[in-house]
N, CA, C and O atoms as a MOPAC input file, in Angstrom:
PM7 MOZYME 1SCF
protein

 N     49.80200 1   123.91300 1    53.44600 1
 C     51.07000 1   124.44200 1    52.99600 1
 C     51.98700 1   124.50500 1    54.21200 1
 O     51.63700 1   125.08900 1    55.23800 1
 N     53.15100 1   123.90300 1    54.08600 1
 C     54.12700 1   123.88900 1    55.17600 1
 C     55.15200 1   124.99700 1    54.99600 1
 O     55.22200 1   125.64500 1    53.95200 1
 N     55.92500 1   125.19200 1    56.01700 1
 C     56.98800 1   126.18300 1    55.91300 1
 C     58.32400 1   125.48000 1    55.73900 1
 O     58.50600 1   124.34600 1    56.18100 1
 N     59.23900 1   126.15500 1    55.10100 1
 C     60.57100 1   125.61400 1    54.87300 1
 C     61.41900 1   125.96400 1    56.08800 1
 O     61.49100 1   127.12600 1    56.48600 1
 N     62.06200 1   124.95700 1    56.67900 1
 C     62.89700 1   125.17900 1    57.85700 1
 C     64.27200 1   125.68700 1    57.46700 1
 O     64.64700 1   125.68600 1    56.29400 1
 N     65.00000 1   126.11400 1    58.45600 1
 C     66.37400 1   126.58300 1    58.23700 1
 C     67.26100 1   125.39700 1    57.87600 1
 O     67.08600 1   124.29500 1    58.39700 1
 N     68.19000 1   125.62900 1    56.99900 1
 C     69.12400 1   124.58300 1    56.57100 1
 C     70.50600 1   124.94500 1    57.08400 1
 O     70.95600 1   126.08100 1    56.93500 1
 N     71.17700 1   123.97300 1    57.68700 1
 C     72.54700 1   124.18500 1    58.12700 1
 C     73.38800 1   123.01600 1    57.63900 1
 O     72.86000 1   121.96100 1    57.28900 1
 N     74.67700 1   123.21100 1    57.62000 1
 C     75.59700 1   122.16600 1    57.15800 1
 C     76.53900 1   121.79300 1    58.29700 1
 O     77.01700 1   122.65200 1    59.03900 1
 N     76.79200 1   120.49800 1    58.41600 1
 C     77.69000 1   119.98200 1    59.43700 1
 C     78.45900 1   118.82500 1    58.81100 1
 O     77.85800 1   117.83600 1    58.39400 1
 N     79.78000 1   118.94000 1    58.74200 1
 C     80.57600 1   117.91200 1    58.08800 1
 C     81.97000 1   117.84100 1    58.68800 1
 O     82.52900 1   118.85700 1    59.10100 1
 N     82.53300 1   116.62900 1    58.73500 1
 C     83.92400 1   116.46900 1    59.14900 1
 C     84.82200 1   116.62800 1    57.93400 1
 O     84.60100 1   116.00000 1    56.89900 1
 N     85.83400 1   117.47100 1    58.06900 1
 C     86.85800 1   117.61300 1    57.03600 1
 C     88.09400 1   116.89600 1    57.56400 1
 O     88.54800 1   117.17600 1    58.67300 1
 N     88.64300 1   115.96500 1    56.77200 1
 C     89.75800 1   115.14700 1    57.23500 1
 C     90.75500 1   114.96300 1    56.09600 1
 O     90.37800 1   114.61000 1    54.97800 1
 N     92.04100 1   115.20800 1    56.39600 1
 C     93.09600 1   115.08200 1    55.39100 1
 C     94.25900 1   114.31100 1    56.00000 1
 O     94.64500 1   114.56700 1    57.14100 1
 N     94.82100 1   113.36500 1    55.24400 1
 C     95.98300 1   112.60600 1    55.69800 1
 C     97.19500 1   112.89500 1    54.83800 1
 O     97.06600 1   113.13200 1    53.63700 1
 N     98.37500 1   112.87800 1    55.44700 1
 C     99.62800 1   113.14500 1    54.73200 1
 C    100.67800 1   112.12800 1    55.19300 1
 O    100.92500 1   111.98300 1    56.39100 1
 N    101.29300 1   111.42500 1    54.23400 1
 C    102.31200 1   110.42600 1    54.55400 1
 C    103.64700 1   111.08400 1    54.87000 1
 O    104.05700 1   112.04300 1    54.21500 1
 N    104.32100 1   110.54700 1    55.89300 1
 C    105.66100 1   110.98900 1    56.29100 1
 C    106.59300 1   109.78800 1    56.12500 1
 O    106.31600 1   108.70600 1    56.64400 1
 N    107.69800 1   109.98100 1    55.40200 1
 C    108.66500 1   108.90600 1    55.18400 1
 C    110.02000 1   109.34100 1    55.73600 1
 O    110.79400 1   110.00900 1    55.05100 1
 N    110.29700 1   108.95500 1    56.98000 1
 C    111.53500 1   109.34900 1    57.65200 1
 C    112.75500 1   108.76600 1    56.94300 1
 O    113.82800 1   109.36700 1    56.97900 1
 N    112.61100 1   107.60900 1    56.30100 1
 C    113.76200 1   106.97300 1    55.63400 1
 C    114.36700 1   107.87000 1    54.56300 1
 O    115.54500 1   107.72800 1    54.23500 1
 N    113.58700 1   108.78200 1    54.01900 1
 C    114.10000 1   109.70700 1    53.00500 1
 C    115.05300 1   110.73600 1    53.60900 1
 O    115.81100 1   111.38300 1    52.88600 1
 N    115.01600 1   110.88800 1    54.93900 1
 C    115.87200 1   111.85700 1    55.62500 1
 C    117.11300 1   111.22200 1    56.25300 1
 O    118.04100 1   111.93100 1    56.64300 1
 N    117.13400 1   109.87000 1    56.35400 1
 C    118.25700 1   109.16600 1    56.97300 1
 C    119.36200 1   109.01200 1    55.93100 1
 O    119.15300 1   108.40700 1    54.88000 1
 N    120.53000 1   109.56000 1    56.22700 1
 C    121.60800 1   109.59900 1    55.24400 1
 C    122.54600 1   108.39000 1    55.31100 1
 O    123.16200 1   108.04000 1    54.30500 1
 N    122.66400 1   107.74500 1    56.48200 1
 C    123.56800 1   106.60300 1    56.59100 1
 C    123.17400 1   105.73700 1    57.78700 1
 O    122.24900 1   106.07200 1    58.52700 1
 N    123.87300 1   104.63600 1    57.96800 1
 C    123.53300 1   103.70200 1    59.03400 1
 C    123.75400 1   104.30600 1    60.41800 1
 O    123.04000 1   103.95400 1    61.35700 1
 N    124.72500 1   105.20600 1    60.56600 1
 C    124.94400 1   105.86800 1    61.85800 1
 C    123.70300 1   106.67000 1    62.23100 1
 O    123.25700 1   106.63300 1    63.37800 1
 N    123.15200 1   107.38500 1    61.27700 1
 C    121.91900 1   108.13500 1    61.52200 1
 C    120.79700 1   107.18200 1    61.90000 1
 O    120.01000 1   107.46900 1    62.80200 1
 N    120.72400 1   106.05200 1    61.21500 1
 C    119.67200 1   105.07500 1    61.48700 1
 C    119.80900 1   104.51400 1    62.89600 1
 O    118.80200 1   104.35100 1    63.58400 1
 N    121.02800 1   104.21200 1    63.34600 1
 C    121.25000 1   103.68000 1    64.69800 1
 C    120.80600 1   104.68200 1    65.75100 1
 O    120.26100 1   104.29400 1    66.78400 1
 N    121.02900 1   105.95300 1    65.50400 1
 C    120.64800 1   106.99500 1    66.46200 1
 C    119.13900 1   107.05300 1    66.64100 1
 O    118.65200 1   107.39900 1    67.71800 1
 N    118.39600 1   106.71600 1    65.59100 1
 C    116.94500 1   106.80000 1    65.67600 1
 C    116.36000 1   105.78400 1    66.65100 1
 O    115.22500 1   105.95000 1    67.09600 1
 N    117.11000 1   104.73700 1    66.99300 1
 C    116.59200 1   103.75400 1    67.94400 1
 C    116.53500 1   104.33100 1    69.35900 1
 O    115.91800 1   103.73800 1    70.24400 1
 N    117.17100 1   105.47900 1    69.57700 1
 C    117.18300 1   106.11100 1    70.89500 1
 C    116.58600 1   107.51200 1    70.82000 1
 O    117.11900 1   108.46100 1    71.39500 1
 N    115.49800 1   107.62100 1    70.11900 1
 C    114.87200 1   108.92300 1    69.90500 1
 C    113.65700 1   109.09400 1    70.81500 1
 O    112.95800 1   108.12600 1    71.11400 1
 N    113.41100 1   110.32400 1    71.25100 1
 C    112.19100 1   110.64100 1    71.97700 1
 C    111.65400 1   111.96300 1    71.43000 1
 O    112.41400 1   112.84100 1    71.02200 1
 N    110.36200 1   112.07800 1    71.43300 1
 C    109.71300 1   113.28200 1    70.94000 1
 C    109.96200 1   114.42600 1    71.91300 1
 O    109.86000 1   114.24500 1    73.12600 1
 N    110.28500 1   115.59200 1    71.39300 1
 C    110.50500 1   116.77400 1    72.22700 1
 C    109.29500 1   117.70300 1    72.11500 1
 O    108.55600 1   117.86800 1    73.08600 1
 N    109.08500 1   118.30800 1    70.95200 1
 C    107.92800 1   119.17900 1    70.76200 1
 C    107.65800 1   119.35900 1    69.27600 1
 O    108.47800 1   118.99000 1    68.43500 1
 N    106.50900 1   119.92500 1    68.96300 1
 C    106.12400 1   120.17900 1    67.58800 1
 C    105.56800 1   121.59000 1    67.48000 1
 O    104.76400 1   122.01900 1    68.30800 1
 N    106.00400 1   122.30000 1    66.45900 1
 C    105.52500 1   123.66200 1    66.20600 1
 C    104.67700 1   123.68200 1    64.94500 1
 O    104.91400 1   122.91700 1    64.01000 1
 N    103.68300 1   124.56800 1    64.93000 1
 C    102.89500 1   124.75600 1    63.71200 1
 C    102.92500 1   126.22800 1    63.32000 1
 O    103.14400 1   127.10700 1    64.15300 1
 N    102.70400 1   126.47000 1    62.04400 1
 C    102.63800 1   127.82800 1    61.51500 1
 C    101.59700 1   127.84600 1    60.40600 1
 O    101.69300 1   127.07600 1    59.45100 1
 N    100.60900 1   128.71500 1    60.52800 1
 C     99.65300 1   128.90900 1    59.44400 1
 C    100.32400 1   129.84400 1    58.45400 1
 O    100.53300 1   131.02300 1    58.74300 1
 N    100.66200 1   129.31400 1    57.28500 1
 C    101.38800 1   130.10600 1    56.28900 1
 C    100.46700 1   130.94900 1    55.41800 1
 O    100.85500 1   132.01000 1    54.93000 1
 N     99.24600 1   130.46500 1    55.23000 1
 C     98.27500 1   131.21100 1    54.42900 1
 C     96.88400 1   130.94500 1    54.98000 1
 O     96.55100 1   129.80700 1    55.31100 1
 N     96.07300 1   131.98900 1    55.07900 1
 C     94.70200 1   131.83200 1    55.53800 1
 C     93.82400 1   132.84000 1    54.82200 1
 O     93.74900 1   134.00700 1    55.20800 1
 N     93.16800 1   132.37700 1    53.78300 1
 C     92.22900 1   133.22100 1    53.05100 1
 C     90.78500 1   132.80900 1    53.34400 1
 O     89.86300 1   133.20000 1    52.62800 1
 N     90.59800 1   132.01200 1    54.40700 1
 C     89.25600 1   131.55300 1    54.76100 1
 C     88.34800 1   132.73200 1    55.10300 1
 O     88.78700 1   133.73800 1    55.66000 1
 N     87.09200 1   132.58000 1    54.75900 1
 C     86.10200 1   133.61500 1    55.06100 1
 C     85.34700 1   133.30300 1    56.35200 1
 O     84.32300 1   133.92100 1    56.64100 1
 N     85.85100 1   132.35100 1    57.11800 1
 C     85.21800 1   131.93600 1    58.36400 1
 C     86.29900 1   131.50600 1    59.36600 1
 O     87.41000 1   131.14800 1    58.97500 1
 N     85.96300 1   131.54700 1    60.65000 1
 C     86.86200 1   131.04100 1    61.68800 1
 C     86.82100 1   129.51700 1    61.65800 1
 O     85.75600 1   128.92600 1    61.47200 1
 N     87.97300 1   128.88100 1    61.83900 1
 C     87.96900 1   127.41900 1    61.88600 1
 C     87.48800 1   126.96600 1    63.26800 1
 O     87.57000 1   127.71600 1    64.24000 1
 N     86.99400 1   125.74900 1    63.33900 1
 C     86.77800 1   125.15200 1    64.65800 1
 C     88.12600 1   124.61300 1    65.15700 1
 O     89.14800 1   124.84400 1    64.51000 1
 N     88.15100 1   123.90900 1    66.27700 1
 C     89.36000 1   123.20700 1    66.69000 1
 C     89.79500 1   122.27600 1    65.57000 1
 O     88.96200 1   121.69500 1    64.87300 1
 N     91.08800 1   122.14000 1    65.40300 1
 C     91.62200 1   121.19800 1    64.41100 1
 C     92.38200 1   120.13200 1    65.18300 1
 O     93.37300 1   120.42500 1    65.85100 1
 N     91.91700 1   118.90800 1    65.08800 1
 C     92.56400 1   117.78400 1    65.76900 1
 C     93.64500 1   117.21600 1    64.85100 1
 O     93.43100 1   117.05400 1    63.65000 1
 N     94.80000 1   116.91700 1    65.42700 1
 C     95.91800 1   116.32100 1    64.69300 1
 C     96.08200 1   114.89000 1    65.21100 1
 O     96.11000 1   114.65400 1    66.41900 1
 N     96.19100 1   113.94000 1    64.27600 1
 C     96.32900 1   112.52800 1    64.61200 1
 C     97.57800 1   111.97900 1    63.95300 1
 O     98.06100 1   112.53500 1    62.96700 1
 N     98.10900 1   110.88000 1    64.50100 1
 C     99.23100 1   110.17200 1    63.89700 1
 C     98.84900 1   108.68900 1    63.86100 1
 O     98.21500 1   108.17200 1    64.78000 1
 N     99.25500 1   108.01600 1    62.77000 1
 C     98.91300 1   106.60300 1    62.65100 1
 C     99.72000 1   105.91800 1    61.56600 1
 O    100.54600 1   106.54600 1    60.90400 1
 N     99.47800 1   104.63100 1    61.38600 1
 C    100.21700 1   103.87100 1    60.38000 1
 C     99.87400 1   104.34100 1    58.96500 1
 O     98.80000 1   104.89300 1    58.72700 1
 N    100.79000 1   104.11700 1    58.04400 1
 C    100.58400 1   104.53300 1    56.65500 1
 C     99.41200 1   103.81000 1    56.00700 1
 O     98.86500 1   104.28300 1    55.01100 1
 N     99.02200 1   102.67100 1    56.56200 1
 C     97.89800 1   101.90900 1    56.00600 1
 C     96.55500 1   102.53700 1    56.35400 1
 O     95.53400 1   102.18100 1    55.76600 1
 N     96.54700 1   103.47000 1    57.30500 1
 C     95.29800 1   104.10800 1    57.72400 1
 C     94.80200 1   105.06400 1    56.64200 1
 O     95.58000 1   105.74800 1    55.97700 1
 N     93.48700 1   105.08300 1    56.49300 1
 C     92.86100 1   106.01500 1    55.54300 1
 C     92.05100 1   107.10000 1    56.23600 1
 O     91.79000 1   108.15700 1    55.66100 1
 N     91.65300 1   106.82700 1    57.48500 1
 C     90.87900 1   107.79900 1    58.25600 1
 C     91.35500 1   107.77000 1    59.71200 1
 O     92.09600 1   106.87200 1    60.11300 1
 N     90.92900 1   108.74300 1    60.48400 1
 C     91.31400 1   108.81300 1    61.88400 1
 C     90.66400 1   107.72300 1    62.72700 1
 O     91.07700 1   107.49100 1    63.86300 1
 N     89.66000 1   107.05900 1    62.18800 1
 C     89.00400 1   105.98300 1    62.94400 1
 C     89.63000 1   104.61800 1    62.67200 1
 O     89.19600 1   103.61900 1    63.24800 1
 N     90.64100 1   104.55700 1    61.80600 1
 C     91.29900 1   103.28000 1    61.49500 1
 C     92.18400 1   102.82900 1    62.65100 1
 O     92.61400 1   103.63500 1    63.47600 1
 N     92.44200 1   101.54600 1    62.69300 1
 C     93.26100 1   100.93500 1    63.73600 1
 C     94.66400 1   101.54900 1    63.77900 1
 O     95.29500 1   101.76100 1    62.74300 1
 N     95.13800 1   101.83000 1    64.99400 1
 C     96.49000 1   102.34200 1    65.18100 1
 C     96.61300 1   103.85100 1    65.13100 1
 O     97.68400 1   104.38500 1    65.42100 1
 N     95.54100 1   104.56000 1    64.76900 1
 C     95.57600 1   106.02600 1    64.70100 1
 C     95.23600 1   106.58900 1    66.08200 1
 O     94.23900 1   106.19700 1    66.68800 1
 N     96.07100 1   107.51000 1    66.57600 1
 C     95.83600 1   108.11700 1    67.88900 1
 C     95.83700 1   109.64400 1    67.76400 1
 O     96.49800 1   110.21500 1    66.89700 1
 N     95.08600 1   110.27600 1    68.64400 1
 C     95.07200 1   111.74200 1    68.65300 1
 C     96.42100 1   112.24200 1    69.14100 1
 O     96.93200 1   111.78900 1    70.16500 1
 N     96.98700 1   113.17700 1    68.40000 1
 C     98.29200 1   113.72000 1    68.73900 1
 C     98.17400 1   115.05900 1    69.46900 1
 O     98.82800 1   115.26100 1    70.49300 1
 N     97.35500 1   115.96900 1    68.95800 1
 C     97.25000 1   117.31200 1    69.54400 1
 C     96.01600 1   118.01300 1    68.99200 1
 O     95.34400 1   117.51400 1    68.08900 1
 N     95.73500 1   119.18100 1    69.55800 1
 C     94.62200 1   120.00600 1    69.08900 1
 C     95.11800 1   121.42300 1    68.83400 1
 O     95.77600 1   122.02400 1    69.68300 1
 N     94.79800 1   121.94400 1    67.66400 1
 C     95.08100 1   123.34300 1    67.33900 1
 C     93.80200 1   124.12300 1    67.64800 1
 O     92.72400 1   123.77800 1    67.16400 1
 N     93.92900 1   125.14900 1    68.43700 1
 C     92.77000 1   125.95600 1    68.81400 1
 C     92.17500 1   126.64100 1    67.57400 1
 O     92.86700 1   126.79000 1    66.56700 1
 N     90.90100 1   127.05900 1    67.63200 1
 C     90.27200 1   127.71500 1    66.48100 1
 C     91.13500 1   128.85500 1    65.92500 1
 O     91.76600 1   129.60100 1    66.67300 1
 N     91.14100 1   128.96200 1    64.62100 1
 C     91.93500 1   129.98400 1    63.93100 1
 C     90.97800 1   131.01300 1    63.32700 1
 O     90.15500 1   130.66300 1    62.48100 1
 N     91.07400 1   132.26700 1    63.74800 1
 C     90.19600 1   133.30800 1    63.19800 1
 C     90.45800 1   133.52400 1    61.70200 1
 O     91.59300 1   133.41700 1    61.23600 1
 N     89.40200 1   133.82500 1    60.97100 1
 C     89.53900 1   134.05800 1    59.52900 1
 C     90.61400 1   135.10000 1    59.25500 1
 O     90.68500 1   136.13500 1    59.91800 1
 N     91.45100 1   134.80500 1    58.26200 1
 C     92.49100 1   135.73800 1    57.85000 1
 C     93.73500 1   135.76300 1    58.71700 1
 O     94.73800 1   136.34900 1    58.31200 1
 N     93.71100 1   135.15000 1    59.90000 1
 C     94.85800 1   135.18600 1    60.80900 1
 C     95.85800 1   134.06900 1    60.46400 1
 O     95.47500 1   133.02900 1    59.92800 1
 N     97.12700 1   134.29500 1    60.77500 1
 C     98.17800 1   133.30600 1    60.50100 1
 C     98.99100 1   133.04000 1    61.77800 1
 O    100.16000 1   133.41600 1    61.86600 1
 N     98.36900 1   132.39600 1    62.75000 1
 C     99.06100 1   132.14900 1    64.01300 1
 C    100.12100 1   131.05300 1    63.89300 1
 O    100.17300 1   130.30900 1    62.91400 1
 N    100.94800 1   130.98500 1    64.90700 1
 C    101.89100 1   129.87900 1    65.03600 1
 C    101.97500 1   129.53700 1    66.50900 1
 O    101.53700 1   130.31200 1    67.35900 1
 N    102.53700 1   128.38100 1    66.80900 1
 C    102.66200 1   127.99400 1    68.20300 1
 C    103.10600 1   126.56000 1    68.35400 1
 O    103.38700 1   125.86300 1    67.37900 1
 N    103.16100 1   126.14500 1    69.58400 1
 C    103.55400 1   124.77400 1    69.90000 1
 C    102.30100 1   123.92500 1    70.03500 1
 O    101.30900 1   124.35100 1    70.62700 1
 N    102.35400 1   122.71700 1    69.48000 1
 C    101.23600 1   121.79600 1    69.61600 1
 C    101.36000 1   121.04700 1    70.94300 1
 O    102.37300 1   120.39000 1    71.18400 1
 N    100.35700 1   121.13500 1    71.79700 1
 C    100.39800 1   120.41900 1    73.07000 1
 C    100.06400 1   118.94200 1    72.84400 1
 O     98.89200 1   118.56700 1    72.81900 1
 N    101.07600 1   118.12000 1    72.68300 1
 C    100.88500 1   116.71200 1    72.33400 1
 C    100.33300 1   115.90000 1    73.50000 1
 O    100.67300 1   116.13700 1    74.65900 1
 N     99.47700 1   114.93900 1    73.16900 1
 C     98.96700 1   114.00200 1    74.16500 1
 C    100.06500 1   112.98000 1    74.47400 1
 O    100.98100 1   112.79200 1    73.67400 1
 N     99.97300 1   112.32800 1    75.61900 1
 C    100.95200 1   111.29300 1    75.97900 1
 C    100.93200 1   110.16100 1    74.95100 1
 O    101.98600 1   109.67900 1    74.53400 1
 N     99.73700 1   109.73800 1    74.54500 1
 C     99.62100 1   108.66100 1    73.56000 1
 C    100.19700 1   109.09700 1    72.21500 1
 O    100.83400 1   108.30400 1    71.52200 1
 N     99.97100 1   110.35600 1    71.85100 1
 C    100.49500 1   110.87400 1    70.59000 1
 C    102.00500 1   110.93200 1    70.58200 1
 O    102.64000 1   110.56500 1    69.59300 1
 N    102.59300 1   111.39700 1    71.69200 1
 C    104.05700 1   111.45800 1    71.80600 1
 C    104.66400 1   110.06700 1    71.65800 1
 O    105.62500 1   109.87100 1    70.91400 1
 N    104.09800 1   109.12200 1    72.36400 1
 C    104.60800 1   107.75000 1    72.35200 1
 C    104.50300 1   107.14100 1    70.95600 1
 O    105.45300 1   106.52900 1    70.46700 1
 N    103.34700 1   107.31000 1    70.31800 1
 C    103.14200 1   106.74800 1    68.97700 1
 C    104.10600 1   107.37100 1    67.97900 1
 O    104.69500 1   106.65900 1    67.16500 1
 N    104.27600 1   108.67900 1    68.02800 1
 C    105.16400 1   109.34000 1    67.08100 1
 C    106.60800 1   108.88800 1    67.26900 1
 O    107.31000 1   108.65400 1    66.28500 1
 N    107.06300 1   108.76000 1    68.50800 1
 C    108.42700 1   108.29800 1    68.76000 1
 C    108.62800 1   106.89900 1    68.19100 1
 O    109.68200 1   106.60700 1    67.62400 1
 N    107.63000 1   106.03000 1    68.33500 1
 C    107.74000 1   104.66800 1    67.79100 1
 C    107.78300 1   104.68700 1    66.26000 1
 O    108.55200 1   103.94300 1    65.65100 1
 N    106.96500 1   105.52900 1    65.64600 1
 C    106.98600 1   105.61700 1    64.17700 1
 C    108.34900 1   106.09200 1    63.68700 1
 O    108.85500 1   105.58200 1    62.68700 1
 N    108.94400 1   107.05200 1    64.37100 1
 C    110.25300 1   107.56500 1    63.95600 1
 C    111.33300 1   106.50300 1    64.17900 1
 O    112.23200 1   106.35600 1    63.35100 1
 N    111.25500 1   105.76600 1    65.28300 1
 C    112.23200 1   104.69200 1    65.53600 1
 C    112.18500 1   103.64800 1    64.42500 1
 O    113.22300 1   103.13500 1    64.00600 1
 N    110.98900 1   103.33600 1    63.95200 1
 C    110.80700 1   102.37700 1    62.85400 1
 C    110.81700 1   103.13500 1    61.53200 1
 O    109.87600 1   103.05800 1    60.74100 1
 N    111.89500 1   103.86100 1    61.31700 1
 C    111.97100 1   104.85800 1    60.24600 1
 C    111.79500 1   104.29700 1    58.83600 1
 O    111.48900 1   105.05600 1    57.91700 1
 N    111.97700 1   103.01000 1    58.64200 1
 C    111.84000 1   102.44200 1    57.29200 1
 C    110.38300 1   102.30200 1    56.88200 1
 O    110.08200 1   102.07800 1    55.70900 1
 N    109.47700 1   102.43500 1    57.84600 1
 C    108.05200 1   102.30700 1    57.56500 1
 C    107.40200 1   103.68600 1    57.62000 1
 O    107.35400 1   104.29800 1    58.68700 1
 N    106.90300 1   104.18500 1    56.49500 1
 C    106.22500 1   105.49700 1    56.50600 1
 C    105.00100 1   105.47200 1    57.42900 1
 O    104.44700 1   104.41000 1    57.71300 1
 N    104.59700 1   106.63700 1    57.88400 1
 C    103.40300 1   106.77600 1    58.70300 1
 C    102.63600 1   107.99800 1    58.23100 1
 O    103.08100 1   108.70600 1    57.32700 1
 N    101.48800 1   108.24400 1    58.83700 1
 C    100.64800 1   109.36600 1    58.40100 1
 C    100.29700 1   110.29100 1    59.55300 1
 O    100.12800 1   109.87300 1    60.69900 1
 N    100.19500 1   111.56200 1    59.20200 1
 C     99.56200 1   112.55900 1    60.05900 1
 C     98.22100 1   112.87800 1    59.41800 1
 O     98.10100 1   112.94100 1    58.19400 1
 N     97.23000 1   113.07400 1    60.24900 1
 C     95.90500 1   113.48900 1    59.79100 1
 C     95.52300 1   114.77600 1    60.51000 1
 O     95.91100 1   114.99200 1    61.65800 1
 N     94.77100 1   115.61900 1    59.83800 1
 C     94.11200 1   116.74900 1    60.49200 1
 C     92.61800 1   116.58300 1    60.25800 1
 O     92.18300 1   116.16900 1    59.18400 1
 N     91.84400 1   116.91300 1    61.28400 1
 C     90.39600 1   116.72200 1    61.20700 1
 C     89.70300 1   117.86400 1    61.92500 1
 O     90.11000 1   118.26300 1    63.01600 1
 N     88.66900 1   118.38000 1    61.31700 1
 C     87.87100 1   119.44500 1    61.92500 1
 C     86.41500 1   119.21400 1    61.59800 1
 O     86.08100 1   118.77000 1    60.49900 1
 N     85.54200 1   119.51300 1    62.55100 1
 C     84.10700 1   119.41700 1    62.31800 1
 C     83.61700 1   120.79500 1    61.89300 1
 O     83.56200 1   121.72400 1    62.69900 1
 N     83.26800 1   120.91300 1    60.63000 1
 C     82.85000 1   122.19200 1    60.06200 1
 C     81.33300 1   122.32900 1    60.18000 1
 O     80.58600 1   121.45200 1    59.74800 1
 N     80.88800 1   123.43700 1    60.76900 1
 C     79.45100 1   123.70700 1    60.91600 1
 C     79.13700 1   125.08800 1    60.38400 1
 O     79.78700 1   126.07200 1    60.73800 1
 N     78.14700 1   125.14600 1    59.54100 1
 C     77.72400 1   126.42900 1    58.97900 1
 C     76.21900 1   126.55900 1    59.14800 1
 O     75.45700 1   125.70500 1    58.69300 1
 N     75.80100 1   127.61900 1    59.79600 1
 C     74.39100 1   127.85100 1    60.07800 1
 C     73.67700 1   128.40300 1    58.85100 1
 O     74.29000 1   128.98100 1    57.95400 1
 N     72.40100 1   128.21300 1    58.84200 1
 C     71.55500 1   128.76400 1    57.79500 1
 C     71.75500 1   130.27300 1    57.72300 1
 O     71.79000 1   130.95100 1    58.75000 1
 N     71.88400 1   130.79000 1    56.51800 1
 C     72.05400 1   132.22400 1    56.33000 1
 C     73.48400 1   132.70000 1    56.39100 1
 O     73.76300 1   133.86700 1    56.11400 1
 N     74.40400 1   131.80700 1    56.75300 1
 C     75.82600 1   132.18700 1    56.77500 1
 C     76.31900 1   132.37400 1    55.35000 1
 O     75.82200 1   131.72100 1    54.43300 1
 N     77.30200 1   133.27100 1    55.15100 1
 C     77.86900 1   133.41000 1    53.81100 1
 C     78.50700 1   132.09400 1    53.36400 1
 O     78.95300 1   131.29900 1    54.19200 1
 N     78.54600 1   131.87900 1    52.08200 1
 C     79.15700 1   130.67800 1    51.51400 1
 C     80.63200 1   130.63000 1    51.92000 1
 O     81.36600 1   131.58200 1    51.65500 1
 N     81.08700 1   129.53200 1    52.56300 1
 C     82.49100 1   129.45400 1    52.98300 1
 C     83.42400 1   129.37400 1    51.78400 1
 O     83.16700 1   128.64200 1    50.82900 1
 N     84.51100 1   130.13600 1    51.84700 1
 C     85.49600 1   130.15800 1    50.77000 1
 C     86.88300 1   130.27600 1    51.37200 1
 O     87.03500 1   130.59300 1    52.55200 1
 N     87.89200 1   130.02000 1    50.55600 1
 C     89.26500 1   130.27300 1    50.96800 1
 C     90.10600 1   129.03200 1    51.14100 1
 O     89.66700 1   127.91200 1    50.88000 1
 N     91.33800 1   129.26300 1    51.59300 1
 C     92.33800 1   128.20400 1    51.73600 1
 C     93.12100 1   128.43400 1    53.02300 1
 O     93.41200 1   129.57000 1    53.39700 1
 N     93.45800 1   127.32600 1    53.69700 1
 C     94.29900 1   127.37100 1    54.88600 1
 C     95.50200 1   126.47400 1    54.61600 1
 O     95.34700 1   125.28900 1    54.32000 1
 N     96.69800 1   127.04200 1    54.71800 1
 C     97.93700 1   126.29200 1    54.52700 1
 C     98.67700 1   126.26100 1    55.85400 1
 O     98.99400 1   127.30500 1    56.42500 1
 N     98.94900 1   125.05800 1    56.34000 1
 C     99.51200 1   124.85300 1    57.66000 1
 C    100.79300 1   124.03500 1    57.54700 1
 O    100.81300 1   122.99700 1    56.88600 1
 N    101.86300 1   124.49900 1    58.19200 1
 C    103.13600 1   123.77700 1    58.20100 1
 C    103.41200 1   123.32400 1    59.62800 1
 O    103.21700 1   124.08100 1    60.57900 1
 N    103.87000 1   122.07700 1    59.76800 1
 C    104.16200 1   121.50900 1    61.07900 1
 C    105.58100 1   120.95900 1    61.07200 1
 O    105.97400 1   120.26100 1    60.13700 1
 N    106.34800 1   121.27100 1    62.11100 1
 C    107.71900 1   120.75800 1    62.26000 1
 C    107.85300 1   120.06200 1    63.60000 1
 O    107.48400 1   120.61200 1    64.63800 1
 N    108.38700 1   118.83800 1    63.57100 1
 C    108.61900 1   118.08600 1    64.79500 1
 C    110.07000 1   118.17500 1    65.22300 1
 O    110.97000 1   118.23200 1    64.38500 1
 N    110.29600 1   118.18800 1    66.52600 1
 C    111.63800 1   118.23900 1    67.09300 1
 C    111.81300 1   117.06500 1    68.05600 1
 O    110.96100 1   116.80600 1    68.90700 1
 N    112.92800 1   116.36700 1    67.90300 1
 C    113.18600 1   115.16200 1    68.67200 1
 C    114.51300 1   115.25800 1    69.38500 1
 O    115.39200 1   116.02700 1    68.99600 1
 N    114.64900 1   114.45700 1    70.44700 1
 C    115.93500 1   114.33000 1    71.14200 1
 C    116.49100 1   112.95700 1    70.78800 1
 O    115.78800 1   111.94900 1    70.85700 1
 N    117.75100 1   112.93700 1    70.41200 1
 C    118.41200 1   111.67900 1    70.08400 1
 C    119.54700 1   111.47300 1    71.06700 1
 O    120.42800 1   112.32100 1    71.20800 1
 N    119.51400 1   110.33900 1    71.74400 1
 C    120.55300 1   110.00900 1    72.71400 1
 C    121.83300 1   109.66700 1    71.97000 1
 O    121.80500 1   108.82600 1    71.07100 1
 N    122.95500 1   110.29000 1    72.31300 1
 C    124.21400 1   110.01100 1    71.59900 1
 C    124.62400 1   108.54900 1    71.73200 1
 O    124.32500 1   107.88800 1    72.72600 1
 N    125.31400 1   108.06400 1    70.71100 1
 C    125.77400 1   106.67100 1    70.71400 1
 C    126.88400 1   106.46500 1    71.71900 1
 O    127.39300 1   105.35300 1    71.85700 1

């Protein structure tokens, strides 16, 4: 008769969201300005957190709209959100990587082509941990500098 070992769960959670800048461009003057855009900074705000567990680091990626996962061609790491304690609703600035800044600026310059942001976290739950429950709602806003015409 053998003994039953401890069971734990380990899984990557990954979500992608399409961004279509062309929906925000109102006229050709606005479009011309986008050719001289550079990324400034990005802020995040956790709007709702009913999770019953602390999150691990959450990696933010940016890539082409054709990408389905963070491992697809053209997807680059943009920033990392530090672990979020259960029930907390922090906000802050995302410390963007150089590659992420560059990729995002190029996607915005090519505004007629939608692109995607992804968030990814490696979720680990040890044996005996309470069943994970809840929802995390996160809002991200990007800020850019546009060189005047």
